[in-house]
Every structure is written in structure tokens, then in C-alpha cells.
JSON list of C-alpha atoms in Angstrom, two decimals:
[
{"chain": "T", "resi": 1, "resn": "UNK", "atom": "CA", "xyz": [34.84, 226.69, 98.84]},
{"chain": "T", "resi": 2, "resn": "UNK", "atom": "CA", "xyz": [37.65, 223.77, 98.23]},
{"chain": "T", "resi": 3, "resn": "UNK", "atom": "CA", "xyz": [38.79, 225.92, 95.21]},
{"chain": "T", "resi": 4, "resn": "UNK", "atom": "CA", "xyz": [39.24, 228.82, 97.26]},
{"chain": "T", "resi": 5, "resn": "UNK", "atom": "CA", "xyz": [41.21, 226.83, 99.70]},
{"chain": "T", "resi": 6, "resn": "UNK", "atom": "CA", "xyz": [43.43, 225.55, 96.78]},
{"chain": "T", "resi": 7, "resn": "UNK", "atom": "CA", "xyz": [43.58, 229.01, 95.23]},
{"chain": "T", "resi": 8, "resn": "UNK", "atom": "CA", "xyz": [44.99, 230.32, 98.51]},
{"chain": "T", "resi": 9, "resn": "UNK", "atom": "CA", "xyz": [47.15, 227.35, 98.60]},
{"chain": "T", "resi": 10, "resn": "UNK", "atom": "CA", "xyz": [48.57, 227.96, 95.32]},
{"chain": "T", "resi": 11, "resn": "UNK", "atom": "CA", "xyz": [49.23, 231.41, 95.99]},
{"chain": "T", "resi": 12, "resn": "UNK", "atom": "CA", "xyz": [51.29, 230.65, 99.13]},
{"chain": "T", "resi": 13, "resn": "UNK", "atom": "CA", "xyz": [53.32, 228.32, 97.10]},
{"chain": "T", "resi": 14, "resn": "UNK", "atom": "CA", "xyz": [54.03, 230.43, 94.32]},
{"chain": "T", "resi": 15, "resn": "UNK", "atom": "CA", "xyz": [55.45, 233.22, 96.85]},
{"chain": "T", "resi": 16, "resn": "UNK", "atom": "CA", "xyz": [52.60, 235.05, 98.93]},
{"chain": "T", "resi": 17, "resn": "UNK", "atom": "CA", "xyz": [51.94, 235.77, 102.89]},
{"chain": "T", "resi": 18, "resn": "UNK", "atom": "CA", "xyz": [50.66, 236.99, 106.47]},
{"chain": "T", "resi": 19, "resn": "UNK", "atom": "CA", "xyz": [51.75, 238.10, 109.89]},
{"chain": "T", "resi": 20, "resn": "UNK", "atom": "CA", "xyz": [51.03, 240.82, 112.36]},
{"chain": "T", "resi": 21, "resn": "UNK", "atom": "CA", "xyz": [49.91, 244.62, 111.77]},
{"chain": "T", "resi": 22, "resn": "UNK", "atom": "CA", "xyz": [51.49, 247.93, 111.03]},
{"chain": "T", "resi": 23, "resn": "UNK", "atom": "CA", "xyz": [50.83, 250.88, 108.27]},
{"chain": "T", "resi": 24, "resn": "UNK", "atom": "CA", "xyz": [53.98, 250.86, 106.76]},
{"chain": "T", "resi": 25, "resn": "UNK", "atom": "CA", "xyz": [52.79, 250.00, 103.50]},
{"chain": "T", "resi": 26, "resn": "UNK", "atom": "CA", "xyz": [53.57, 253.27, 101.04]},
{"chain": "T", "resi": 27, "resn": "UNK", "atom": "CA", "xyz": [50.43, 254.26, 100.61]},
{"chain": "T", "resi": 28, "resn": "UNK", "atom": "CA", "xyz": [48.23, 251.18, 99.23]},
{"chain": "T", "resi": 29, "resn": "UNK", "atom": "CA", "xyz": [45.18, 251.32, 101.79]},
{"chain": "T", "resi": 30, "resn": "UNK", "atom": "CA", "xyz": [45.57, 250.92, 105.17]},
{"chain": "T", "resi": 31, "resn": "UNK", "atom": "CA", "xyz": [46.05, 248.32, 108.05]},
{"chain": "T", "resi": 32, "resn": "UNK", "atom": "CA", "xyz": [42.09, 249.63, 109.37]},
{"chain": "T", "resi": 33, "resn": "UNK", "atom": "CA", "xyz": [41.08, 248.64, 105.55]},
{"chain": "T", "resi": 34, "resn": "UNK", "atom": "CA", "xyz": [42.48, 245.15, 105.97]},
{"chain": "T", "resi": 35, "resn": "UNK", "atom": "CA", "xyz": [40.22, 244.78, 109.31]},
{"chain": "T", "resi": 36, "resn": "UNK", "atom": "CA", "xyz": [37.34, 242.59, 108.73]},
{"chain": "T", "resi": 37, "resn": "UNK", "atom": "CA", "xyz": [36.19, 239.50, 106.79]},
{"chain": "T", "resi": 38, "resn": "UNK", "atom": "CA", "xyz": [36.51, 239.14, 102.99]},
{"chain": "T", "resi": 39, "resn": "UNK", "atom": "CA", "xyz": [35.35, 236.79, 100.51]},
{"chain": "T", "resi": 40, "resn": "UNK", "atom": "CA", "xyz": [37.00, 235.57, 97.13]},
{"chain": "T", "resi": 41, "resn": "UNK", "atom": "CA", "xyz": [35.29, 237.25, 94.18]},
{"chain": "T", "resi": 42, "resn": "UNK", "atom": "CA", "xyz": [36.88, 236.61, 91.23]},
{"chain": "T", "resi": 43, "resn": "UNK", "atom": "CA", "xyz": [40.66, 235.59, 89.70]},
{"chain": "T", "resi": 44, "resn": "UNK", "atom": "CA", "xyz": [42.18, 235.87, 86.36]},
{"chain": "T", "resi": 45, "resn": "UNK", "atom": "CA", "xyz": [45.69, 235.32, 85.17]},
{"chain": "T", "resi": 46, "resn": "UNK", "atom": "CA", "xyz": [48.03, 233.83, 82.25]},
{"chain": "T", "resi": 47, "resn": "UNK", "atom": "CA", "xyz": [51.25, 231.89, 81.55]},
{"chain": "T", "resi": 48, "resn": "UNK", "atom": "CA", "xyz": [53.47, 233.11, 78.51]},
{"chain": "T", "resi": 49, "resn": "UNK", "atom": "CA", "xyz": [56.46, 231.06, 77.00]},
{"chain": "T", "resi": 50, "resn": "UNK", "atom": "CA", "xyz": [58.70, 233.78, 75.07]},
{"chain": "T", "resi": 51, "resn": "UNK", "atom": "CA", "xyz": [55.88, 236.67, 75.09]},
{"chain": "T", "resi": 52, "resn": "UNK", "atom": "CA", "xyz": [52.67, 234.23, 73.80]},
{"chain": "T", "resi": 53, "resn": "UNK", "atom": "CA", "xyz": [49.85, 233.68, 76.23]},
{"chain": "T", "resi": 54, "resn": "UNK", "atom": "CA", "xyz": [50.17, 229.64, 76.31]},
{"chain": "T", "resi": 55, "resn": "UNK", "atom": "CA", "xyz": [47.52, 229.13, 78.66]},
{"chain": "T", "resi": 56, "resn": "UNK", "atom": "CA", "xyz": [44.76, 232.69, 80.37]},
{"chain": "T", "resi": 57, "resn": "UNK", "atom": "CA", "xyz": [41.83, 232.17, 82.75]},
{"chain": "T", "resi": 58, "resn": "UNK", "atom": "CA", "xyz": [39.53, 233.92, 84.62]},
{"chain": "T", "resi": 59, "resn": "UNK", "atom": "CA", "xyz": [37.01, 232.75, 87.22]},
{"chain": "T", "resi": 60, "resn": "UNK", "atom": "CA", "xyz": [34.11, 234.99, 88.63]},
{"chain": "T", "resi": 61, "resn": "UNK", "atom": "CA", "xyz": [32.74, 232.68, 90.78]},
{"chain": "T", "resi": 62, "resn": "UNK", "atom": "CA", "xyz": [34.15, 233.32, 93.62]},
{"chain": "T", "resi": 63, "resn": "UNK", "atom": "CA", "xyz": [33.45, 231.53, 96.85]},
{"chain": "T", "resi": 64, "resn": "UNK", "atom": "CA", "xyz": [30.76, 233.01, 99.48]},
{"chain": "T", "resi": 65, "resn": "UNK", "atom": "CA", "xyz": [31.26, 230.21, 102.01]},
{"chain": "T", "resi": 66, "resn": "UNK", "atom": "CA", "xyz": [35.12, 230.40, 103.04]},
{"chain": "T", "resi": 67, "resn": "UNK", "atom": "CA", "xyz": [35.61, 234.16, 104.93]},
{"chain": "T", "resi": 68, "resn": "UNK", "atom": "CA", "xyz": [39.24, 234.91, 105.09]},
{"chain": "T", "resi": 69, "resn": "UNK", "atom": "CA", "xyz": [39.08, 237.05, 108.37]},
{"chain": "T", "resi": 70, "resn": "UNK", "atom": "CA", "xyz": [41.69, 239.82, 109.63]},
{"chain": "T", "resi": 71, "resn": "UNK", "atom": "CA", "xyz": [41.87, 241.00, 113.19]},
{"chain": "T", "resi": 72, "resn": "UNK", "atom": "CA", "xyz": [42.76, 243.82, 114.41]},
{"chain": "T", "resi": 73, "resn": "UNK", "atom": "CA", "xyz": [44.89, 241.98, 117.03]},
{"chain": "T", "resi": 74, "resn": "UNK", "atom": "CA", "xyz": [46.97, 240.73, 113.95]},
{"chain": "T", "resi": 75, "resn": "UNK", "atom": "CA", "xyz": [45.12, 237.12, 114.08]},
{"chain": "T", "resi": 76, "resn": "UNK", "atom": "CA", "xyz": [44.11, 235.78, 110.72]},
{"chain": "T", "resi": 77, "resn": "UNK", "atom": "CA", "xyz": [41.73, 233.04, 109.92]},
{"chain": "T", "resi": 78, "resn": "UNK", "atom": "CA", "xyz": [40.05, 231.27, 107.26]},
{"chain": "T", "resi": 79, "resn": "UNK", "atom": "CA", "xyz": [36.50, 230.29, 108.47]},
{"chain": "T", "resi": 80, "resn": "UNK", "atom": "CA", "xyz": [33.85, 227.70, 106.32]},
{"chain": "T", "resi": 81, "resn": "UNK", "atom": "CA", "xyz": [30.51, 229.76, 106.85]},
{"chain": "T", "resi": 82, "resn": "UNK", "atom": "CA", "xyz": [29.00, 226.87, 105.44]},
{"chain": "T", "resi": 83, "resn": "UNK", "atom": "CA", "xyz": [30.48, 224.04, 107.61]},
{"chain": "T", "resi": 84, "resn": "UNK", "atom": "CA", "xyz": [28.89, 225.76, 110.88]},
{"chain": "T", "resi": 85, "resn": "UNK", "atom": "CA", "xyz": [31.95, 228.58, 110.92]},
{"chain": "T", "resi": 86, "resn": "UNK", "atom": "CA", "xyz": [34.50, 225.72, 111.16]},
{"chain": "T", "resi": 87, "resn": "UNK", "atom": "CA", "xyz": [37.69, 227.59, 110.99]},
{"chain": "T", "resi": 88, "resn": "UNK", "atom": "CA", "xyz": [39.67, 225.94, 108.36]},
{"chain": "T", "resi": 89, "resn": "UNK", "atom": "CA", "xyz": [43.12, 227.44, 108.98]},
{"chain": "T", "resi": 90, "resn": "UNK", "atom": "CA", "xyz": [44.50, 230.34, 111.38]},
{"chain": "T", "resi": 91, "resn": "UNK", "atom": "CA", "xyz": [47.39, 232.03, 111.98]},
{"chain": "T", "resi": 92, "resn": "UNK", "atom": "CA", "xyz": [48.62, 235.84, 111.94]},
{"chain": "T", "resi": 93, "resn": "UNK", "atom": "CA", "xyz": [48.78, 239.01, 109.28]},
{"chain": "T", "resi": 94, "resn": "UNK", "atom": "CA", "xyz": [51.04, 242.25, 108.77]},
{"chain": "T", "resi": 95, "resn": "UNK", "atom": "CA", "xyz": [50.55, 245.00, 106.34]},
{"chain": "T", "resi": 96, "resn": "UNK", "atom": "CA", "xyz": [54.03, 246.27, 105.12]},
{"chain": "T", "resi": 97, "resn": "UNK", "atom": "CA", "xyz": [55.12, 247.83, 102.41]},
{"chain": "T", "resi": 98, "resn": "UNK", "atom": "CA", "xyz": [52.48, 247.35, 100.22]},
{"chain": "T", "resi": 99, "resn": "UNK", "atom": "CA", "xyz": [52.10, 243.68, 101.08]},
{"chain": "T", "resi": 100, "resn": "UNK", "atom": "CA", "xyz": [50.52, 241.50, 102.76]},
{"chain": "T", "resi": 101, "resn": "UNK", "atom": "CA", "xyz": [52.57, 239.52, 104.76]},
{"chain": "T", "resi": 102, "resn": "UNK", "atom": "CA", "xyz": [50.58, 236.00, 106.04]},
{"chain": "T", "resi": 103, "resn": "UNK", "atom": "CA", "xyz": [51.25, 232.74, 108.33]},
{"chain": "T", "resi": 104, "resn": "UNK", "atom": "CA", "xyz": [48.26, 230.47, 108.28]},
{"chain": "T", "resi": 105, "resn": "UNK", "atom": "CA", "xyz": [48.86, 227.11, 109.51]},
{"chain": "T", "resi": 106, "resn": "UNK", "atom": "CA", "xyz": [52.88, 227.73, 110.03]},
{"chain": "T", "resi": 107, "resn": "UNK", "atom": "CA", "xyz": [53.30, 228.76, 106.23]},
{"chain": "T", "resi": 108, "resn": "UNK", "atom": "CA", "xyz": [54.60, 231.93, 105.73]},
{"chain": "T", "resi": 109, "resn": "UNK", "atom": "CA", "xyz": [53.82, 233.98, 102.33]},
{"chain": "T", "resi": 110, "resn": "UNK", "atom": "CA", "xyz": [53.98, 237.53, 101.21]},
{"chain": "T", "resi": 111, "resn": "UNK", "atom": "CA", "xyz": [51.05, 238.89, 99.17]},
{"chain": "T", "resi": 112, "resn": "UNK", "atom": "CA", "xyz": [51.69, 242.04, 97.08]},
{"chain": "T", "resi": 113, "resn": "UNK", "atom": "CA", "xyz": [49.13, 244.43, 97.04]},
{"chain": "T", "resi": 114, "resn": "UNK", "atom": "CA", "xyz": [47.57, 246.07, 93.88]},
{"chain": "T", "resi": 115, "resn": "UNK", "atom": "CA", "xyz": [44.60, 247.75, 95.50]},
{"chain": "T", "resi": 116, "resn": "UNK", "atom": "CA", "xyz": [43.17, 248.11, 98.95]},
{"chain": "T", "resi": 117, "resn": "UNK", "atom": "CA", "xyz": [39.91, 250.09, 99.50]},
{"chain": "T", "resi": 118, "resn": "UNK", "atom": "CA", "xyz": [37.99, 249.70, 102.57]},
{"chain": "T", "resi": 119, "resn": "UNK", "atom": "CA", "xyz": [35.71, 247.41, 100.25]},
{"chain": "T", "resi": 120, "resn": "UNK", "atom": "CA", "xyz": [37.75, 245.81, 97.78]},
{"chain": "T", "resi": 121, "resn": "UNK", "atom": "CA", "xyz": [40.89, 243.96, 98.20]},
{"chain": "T", "resi": 122, "resn": "UNK", "atom": "CA", "xyz": [43.00, 243.07, 94.82]},
{"chain": "T", "resi": 123, "resn": "UNK", "atom": "CA", "xyz": [46.01, 240.75, 95.10]},
{"chain": "T", "resi": 124, "resn": "UNK", "atom": "CA", "xyz": [48.85, 239.68, 92.64]},
{"chain": "T", "resi": 125, "resn": "UNK", "atom": "CA", "xyz": [51.45, 238.15, 91.47]},
{"chain": "T", "resi": 126, "resn": "UNK", "atom": "CA", "xyz": [54.07, 238.26, 88.45]},
{"chain": "T", "resi": 127, "resn": "UNK", "atom": "CA", "xyz": [56.61, 236.13, 88.11]},
{"chain": "T", "resi": 128, "resn": "UNK", "atom": "CA", "xyz": [59.32, 236.09, 85.39]},
{"chain": "T", "resi": 129, "resn": "UNK", "atom": "CA", "xyz": [62.39, 233.57, 84.64]},
{"chain": "T", "resi": 130, "resn": "UNK", "atom": "CA", "xyz": [64.43, 231.74, 81.73]},
{"chain": "T", "resi": 131, "resn": "UNK", "atom": "CA", "xyz": [65.00, 228.45, 81.26]},
{"chain": "T", "resi": 132, "resn": "UNK", "atom": "CA", "xyz": [66.90, 227.11, 78.30]},
{"chain": "T", "resi": 133, "resn": "UNK", "atom": "CA", "xyz": [66.45, 229.94, 76.56]},
{"chain": "T", "resi": 134, "resn": "UNK", "atom": "CA", "xyz": [63.04, 230.13, 76.97]},
{"chain": "T", "resi": 135, "resn": "UNK", "atom": "CA", "xyz": [61.59, 232.68, 79.19]},
{"chain": "T", "resi": 136, "resn": "UNK", "atom": "CA", "xyz": [58.46, 232.00, 80.96]},
{"chain": "T", "resi": 137, "resn": "UNK", "atom": "CA", "xyz": [56.07, 234.38, 82.87]},
{"chain": "T", "resi": 138, "resn": "UNK", "atom": "CA", "xyz": [53.36, 233.87, 85.03]},
{"chain": "T", "resi": 139, "resn": "UNK", "atom": "CA", "xyz": [51.02, 236.39, 86.30]},
{"chain": "T", "resi": 140, "resn": "UNK", "atom": "CA", "xyz": [47.39, 235.79, 88.69]},
{"chain": "T", "resi": 141, "resn": "UNK", "atom": "CA", "xyz": [45.38, 238.37, 90.92]},
{"chain": "T", "resi": 142, "resn": "UNK", "atom": "CA", "xyz": [42.68, 237.68, 92.70]},
{"chain": "T", "resi": 143, "resn": "UNK", "atom": "CA", "xyz": [39.50, 239.91, 94.34]},
{"chain": "T", "resi": 144, "resn": "UNK", "atom": "CA", "xyz": [37.91, 239.84, 97.34]},
{"chain": "T", "resi": 145, "resn": "UNK", "atom": "CA", "xyz": [35.15, 241.92, 98.88]},
{"chain": "T", "resi": 146, "resn": "UNK", "atom": "CA", "xyz": [34.69, 242.78, 102.14]},
{"chain": "T", "resi": 147, "resn": "UNK", "atom": "CA", "xyz": [31.60, 241.05, 104.19]},
{"chain": "T", "resi": 148, "resn": "UNK", "atom": "CA", "xyz": [30.07, 243.23, 106.65]}
]
């Protein structure tokens, strides 16, 4: 459970987000596909230095206790179902230009969507920068499953 909150926080820190409700999303699913409750299933990623992978990870444990809920009216919540349905974070969401825009507990982020169906959401990030002549790359994706 805490791992999922940490993962969401990590993604927020490195550039993702939530905000309202629109179908302006360049063909990646639709707002109606996002509406509902989702659980984190897995994530994987890597870090490269000058094209060489220096760290790689895969986590298939997921977190069935934290529900990420997207309401039709643009509200968003993360709820701990293992702790008497306690609301952990709340805010707003909007789907726009293939990205999920989020504001949770006042923190805004944008989550690029890799794929979206009525049952699966895959978000990911890829960053590349150069520092002191070294090229660094970071990639991470997360898969969520819709809960009925």
C-alpha cells in the first residue's frame, strides 16, 4: 500500500498529472474509459547512462488495497480499502491530448498515457538529459486494472 503511494508520488515529482474531464485526447481511449476505480498491477523501468542500462526494475506485486477513483464529474480520489475506505488523497482529473492531468492534494502532474482501454490503463514517462558530457535516460511505466 505505501509502495503505491510512493510510486504515485515519485511519478508526480518526475512530471505527471490530474485536472477535469474532456475527450480531447488524440485517440487514446476516452474520458468514459477512465471513469471508475483502478488498482495498480505492476510497473517497470530503467535508468541508462550513455546508452548503457545501469539500473532496471520490475514490480509485479501491485497494490489491491489502494483504489484510484476517477469520478464522472472530474473528481479524483485515492482510497485505502484496507483501512475502512479511508481517503488518502483527493483532487481533480482531466484527459487531454493523450495525457491524464491530475491535481491531488494540491499537487499538479501530467501522466502521459501509453494505452487506455475500458479495463486497462498504462502510463509512462521517458526523460533524457545531458550533464557533464554524460547522457542520462529514465523510463518507467505503470499498469492499472479497472475494478468493477
